[in-house]
Amino acid sequence: MKTTIYMVRHAESPYDEGNERTRGLTAKGKADVEKVTKLLMGEGIDIIISSPYSRAVRSVEGLAQHLNLEIETFEDLRERHFSSDEIVDLMSNIRNNFYNPEYALPGGESNADCQNRSIAVLKTVLKEHKGKKIAIGTHGLVMTLMMNYFDSNYGLDFLDQLKKPDIYKMQFEDLELKEVIRMWNE
């Protein structure tokens, strides 16, 4: 029995609005959410879950409203916490973590920690909702780490080419990833 996961990377978000948890979407991001909704509304999605961060929730909110579904948020799908201090070169830190997944800055979380917590949620969802179609509002790095758990081809190069938003349809049989299709076209 196939279970389908739609990974929905959040739409464009302003870096200067609110904090990591509360920042919303730009005007372009809001327009793109309408496209996400139109693209996914005919897929027969049964369940919508999300990171608790506003930009991820807002990226699947239109779909939830159209399908008359609630969005269930999971704290362990949140974005990776990089450090308790301000990071001067975030992208350099992200790249380095792909070569050393256990490394974490002071007060921060490693790629391995982020992957472990997010995969625990995904495995539970796959077991509890076998045969269903589930949309997940997520973040680029978290999505990459979850996909990487099942297939090492989803690494730094994959992360670098992701768009905001982006959508990947993943077909599973039990906990085995069988197929991945990119659905988002700009």
PDB file of N, CA, C and O in Angstrom, residues 22-55:
ATOM      1  N   THR A  22       7.856  33.523  13.773  1.00  0.00           N
ATOM      2  CA  THR A  22       6.691  34.345  13.441  1.00  0.00           C
ATOM      3  C   THR A  22       6.738  35.028  12.082  1.00  0.00           C
ATOM      4  O   THR A  22       5.714  35.552  11.648  1.00  0.00           O
ATOM      5  N   ARG A  23       7.892  35.055  11.435  1.00  0.00           N
ATOM      6  CA  ARG A  23       7.913  35.802  10.179  1.00  0.00           C
ATOM      7  C   ARG A  23       7.012  35.128   9.145  1.00  0.00           C
ATOM      8  O   ARG A  23       6.934  33.910   9.056  1.00  0.00           O
ATOM      9  N   GLY A  24       6.326  35.979   8.385  1.00  0.00           N
ATOM     10  CA  GLY A  24       5.326  35.493   7.440  1.00  0.00           C
ATOM     11  C   GLY A  24       5.873  35.325   6.041  1.00  0.00           C
ATOM     12  O   GLY A  24       6.974  34.811   5.852  1.00  0.00           O
ATOM     13  N   LEU A  25       5.100  35.778   5.073  1.00  0.00           N
ATOM     14  CA  LEU A  25       5.464  35.636   3.668  1.00  0.00           C
ATOM     15  C   LEU A  25       5.518  36.996   2.993  1.00  0.00           C
ATOM     16  O   LEU A  25       4.796  37.920   3.372  1.00  0.00           O
ATOM     17  N   THR A  26       6.351  37.115   1.976  1.00  0.00           N
ATOM     18  CA  THR A  26       6.399  38.321   1.159  1.00  0.00           C
ATOM     19  C   THR A  26       5.170  38.331   0.241  1.00  0.00           C
ATOM     20  O   THR A  26       4.432  37.340   0.148  1.00  0.00           O
ATOM     21  N   ALA A  27       4.982  39.425  -0.486  1.00  0.00           N
ATOM     22  CA  ALA A  27       3.882  39.502  -1.451  1.00  0.00           C
ATOM     23  C   ALA A  27       4.034  38.396  -2.501  1.00  0.00           C
ATOM     24  O   ALA A  27       3.058  37.732  -2.872  1.00  0.00           O
ATOM     25  N   LYS A  28       5.253  38.165  -2.967  1.00  0.00           N
ATOM     26  CA  LYS A  28       5.496  37.080  -3.926  1.00  0.00           C
ATOM     27  C   LYS A  28       5.177  35.735  -3.284  1.00  0.00           C
ATOM     28  O   LYS A  28       4.571  34.862  -3.904  1.00  0.00           O
ATOM     29  N   GLY A  29       5.581  35.562  -2.026  1.00  0.00           N
ATOM     30  CA  GLY A  29       5.296  34.322  -1.312  1.00  0.00           C
ATOM     31  C   GLY A  29       3.807  34.056  -1.211  1.00  0.00           C
ATOM     32  O   GLY A  29       3.338  32.935  -1.432  1.00  0.00           O
ATOM     33  N   LYS A  30       3.038  35.093  -0.910  1.00  0.00           N
ATOM     34  CA  LYS A  30       1.577  34.948  -0.812  1.00  0.00           C
ATOM     35  C   LYS A  30       0.971  34.565  -2.155  1.00  0.00           C
ATOM     36  O   LYS A  30       0.068  33.730  -2.226  1.00  0.00           O
ATOM     37  N   ALA A  31       1.468  35.170  -3.233  1.00  0.00           N
ATOM     38  CA  ALA A  31       0.974  34.827  -4.578  1.00  0.00           C
ATOM     39  C   ALA A  31       1.334  33.383  -4.925  1.00  0.00           C
ATOM     40  O   ALA A  31       0.521  32.652  -5.509  1.00  0.00           O
ATOM     41  N   ASP A  32       2.529  32.964  -4.557  1.00  0.00           N
ATOM     42  CA  ASP A  32       2.959  31.590  -4.835  1.00  0.00           C
ATOM     43  C   ASP A  32       2.140  30.567  -4.053  1.00  0.00           C
ATOM     44  O   ASP A  32       1.923  29.450  -4.528  1.00  0.00           O
ATOM     45  N   VAL A  33       1.674  30.918  -2.852  1.00  0.00           N
ATOM     46  CA  VAL A  33       0.845  30.011  -2.063  1.00  0.00           C
ATOM     47  C   VAL A  33      -0.439  29.683  -2.824  1.00  0.00           C
ATOM     48  O   VAL A  33      -0.923  28.545  -2.777  1.00  0.00           O
ATOM     49  N   GLU A  34      -0.971  30.651  -3.547  1.00  0.00           N
ATOM     50  CA  GLU A  34      -2.160  30.386  -4.370  1.00  0.00           C
ATOM     51  C   GLU A  34      -1.843  29.348  -5.438  1.00  0.00           C
ATOM     52  O   GLU A  34      -2.658  28.468  -5.732  1.00  0.00           O
ATOM     53  N   LYS A  35      -0.659  29.415  -6.017  1.00  0.00           N
ATOM     54  CA  LYS A  35      -0.234  28.434  -7.025  1.00  0.00           C
ATOM     55  C   LYS A  35      -0.045  27.057  -6.381  1.00  0.00           C
ATOM     56  O   LYS A  35      -0.398  26.042  -6.981  1.00  0.00           O
ATOM     57  N   VAL A  36       0.528  27.027  -5.173  1.00  0.00           N
ATOM     58  CA  VAL A  36       0.699  25.769  -4.442  1.00  0.00           C
ATOM     59  C   VAL A  36      -0.672  25.122  -4.227  1.00  0.00           C
ATOM     60  O   VAL A  36      -0.862  23.928  -4.473  1.00  0.00           O
ATOM     61  N   THR A  37      -1.627  25.921  -3.792  1.00  0.00           N
ATOM     62  CA  THR A  37      -2.981  25.423  -3.544  1.00  0.00           C
ATOM     63  C   THR A  37      -3.586  24.840  -4.813  1.00  0.00           C
ATOM     64  O   THR A  37      -4.099  23.709  -4.798  1.00  0.00           O
ATOM     65  N   LYS A  38      -3.508  25.569  -5.912  1.00  0.00           N
ATOM     66  CA  LYS A  38      -4.068  25.089  -7.181  1.00  0.00           C
ATOM     67  C   LYS A  38      -3.384  23.813  -7.647  1.00  0.00           C
ATOM     68  O   LYS A  38      -4.036  22.904  -8.161  1.00  0.00           O
ATOM     69  N   LEU A  39      -2.089  23.726  -7.458  1.00  0.00           N
ATOM     70  CA  LEU A  39      -1.328  22.553  -7.890  1.00  0.00           C
ATOM     71  C   LEU A  39      -1.695  21.301  -7.092  1.00  0.00           C
ATOM     72  O   LEU A  39      -1.780  20.210  -7.642  1.00  0.00           O
ATOM     73  N   LEU A  40      -1.946  21.483  -5.789  1.00  0.00           N
ATOM     74  CA  LEU A  40      -2.179  20.322  -4.919  1.00  0.00           C
ATOM     75  C   LEU A  40      -3.646  19.997  -4.658  1.00  0.00           C
ATOM     76  O   LEU A  40      -3.952  18.902  -4.186  1.00  0.00           O
ATOM     77  N   MET A  41      -4.556  20.901  -4.969  1.00  0.00           N
ATOM     78  CA  MET A  41      -5.943  20.679  -4.562  1.00  0.00           C
ATOM     79  C   MET A  41      -6.604  19.484  -5.260  1.00  0.00           C
ATOM     80  O   MET A  41      -7.546  18.914  -4.722  1.00  0.00           O
ATOM     81  N   GLY A  42      -6.109  19.042  -6.393  1.00  0.00           N
ATOM     82  CA  GLY A  42      -6.672  17.884  -7.067  1.00  0.00           C
ATOM     83  C   GLY A  42      -5.948  16.578  -6.778  1.00  0.00           C
ATOM     84  O   GLY A  42      -6.252  15.545  -7.382  1.00  0.00           O
ATOM     85  N   GLU A  43      -5.010  16.589  -5.856  1.00  0.00           N
ATOM     86  CA  GLU A  43      -4.196  15.404  -5.564  1.00  0.00           C
ATOM     87  C   GLU A  43      -4.870  14.411  -4.616  1.00  0.00           C
ATOM     88  O   GLU A  43      -4.356  13.328  -4.396  1.00  0.00           O
ATOM     89  N   GLY A  44      -5.985  14.796  -4.015  1.00  0.00           N
ATOM     90  CA  GLY A  44      -6.663  13.888  -3.086  1.00  0.00           C
ATOM     91  C   GLY A  44      -5.993  13.809  -1.727  1.00  0.00           C
ATOM     92  O   GLY A  44      -5.999  12.757  -1.077  1.00  0.00           O
ATOM     93  N   ILE A  45      -5.418  14.913  -1.286  1.00  0.00           N
ATOM     94  CA  ILE A  45      -4.709  14.944   0.000  1.00  0.00           C
ATOM     95  C   ILE A  45      -5.691  14.744   1.146  1.00  0.00           C
ATOM     96  O   ILE A  45      -6.750  15.349   1.190  1.00  0.00           O
ATOM     97  N   ASP A  46      -5.295  13.860   2.066  1.00  0.00           N
ATOM     98  CA  ASP A  46      -6.123  13.494   3.214  1.00  0.00           C
ATOM     99  C   ASP A  46      -5.765  14.258   4.483  1.00  0.00           C
ATOM    100  O   ASP A  46      -6.615  14.493   5.338  1.00  0.00           O
ATOM    101  N   ILE A  47      -4.486  14.584   4.628  1.00  0.00           N
ATOM    102  CA  ILE A  47      -3.974  15.129   5.884  1.00  0.00           C
ATOM    103  C   ILE A  47      -2.960  16.221   5.564  1.00  0.00           C
ATOM    104  O   ILE A  47      -2.178  16.087   4.615  1.00  0.00           O
ATOM    105  N   ILE A  48      -2.963  17.280   6.372  1.00  0.00           N
ATOM    106  CA  ILE A  48      -1.962  18.344   6.225  1.00  0.00           C
ATOM    107  C   ILE A  48      -1.295  18.552   7.573  1.00  0.00           C
ATOM    108  O   ILE A  48      -1.962  18.770   8.584  1.00  0.00           O
ATOM    109  N   ILE A  49       0.035  18.460   7.557  1.00  0.00           N
ATOM    110  CA  ILE A  49       0.817  18.722   8.767  1.00  0.00           C
ATOM    111  C   ILE A  49       1.857  19.783   8.431  1.00  0.00           C
ATOM    112  O   ILE A  49       2.094  20.084   7.263  1.00  0.00           O
ATOM    113  N   SER A  50       2.469  20.341   9.460  1.00  0.00           N
ATOM    114  CA  SER A  50       3.424  21.415   9.207  1.00  0.00           C
ATOM    115  C   SER A  50       4.368  21.615  10.382  1.00  0.00           C
ATOM    116  O   SER A  50       4.061  21.260  11.514  1.00  0.00           O
ATOM    117  N   SER A  51       5.474  22.250  10.052  1.00  0.00           N
ATOM    118  CA  SER A  51       6.318  22.882  11.048  1.00  0.00           C
ATOM    119  C   SER A  51       5.435  23.917  11.750  1.00  0.00           C
ATOM    120  O   SER A  51       4.524  24.465  11.138  1.00  0.00           O
ATOM    121  N   PRO A  52       5.726  24.242  13.016  1.00  0.00           N
ATOM    122  CA  PRO A  52       4.927  25.268  13.682  1.00  0.00           C
ATOM    123  C   PRO A  52       5.268  26.693  13.244  1.00  0.00           C
ATOM    124  O   PRO A  52       4.564  27.633  13.611  1.00  0.00           O
ATOM    125  N   TYR A  53       6.312  26.869  12.458  1.00  0.00           N
ATOM    126  CA  TYR A  53       6.730  28.204  12.042  1.00  0.00           C
ATOM    127  C   TYR A  53       5.714  28.791  11.070  1.00  0.00           C
ATOM    128  O   TYR A  53       5.244  28.115  10.145  1.00  0.00           O
ATOM    129  N   SER A  54       5.404  30.058  11.251  1.00  0.00           N
ATOM    130  CA  SER A  54       4.357  30.736  10.500  1.00  0.00           C
ATOM    131  C   SER A  54       4.517  30.588   8.991  1.00  0.00           C
ATOM    132  O   SER A  54       3.537  30.324   8.282  1.00  0.00           O
ATOM    133  N   ARG A  55       5.720  30.766   8.466  1.00  0.00           N
ATOM    134  CA  ARG A  55       5.904  30.716   7.013  1.00  0.00           C
ATOM    135  C   ARG A  55       5.587  29.341   6.436  1.00  0.00           C
ATOM    136  O   ARG A  55       5.105  29.231   5.310  1.00  0.00           O
TER     137      ARG A  55
END
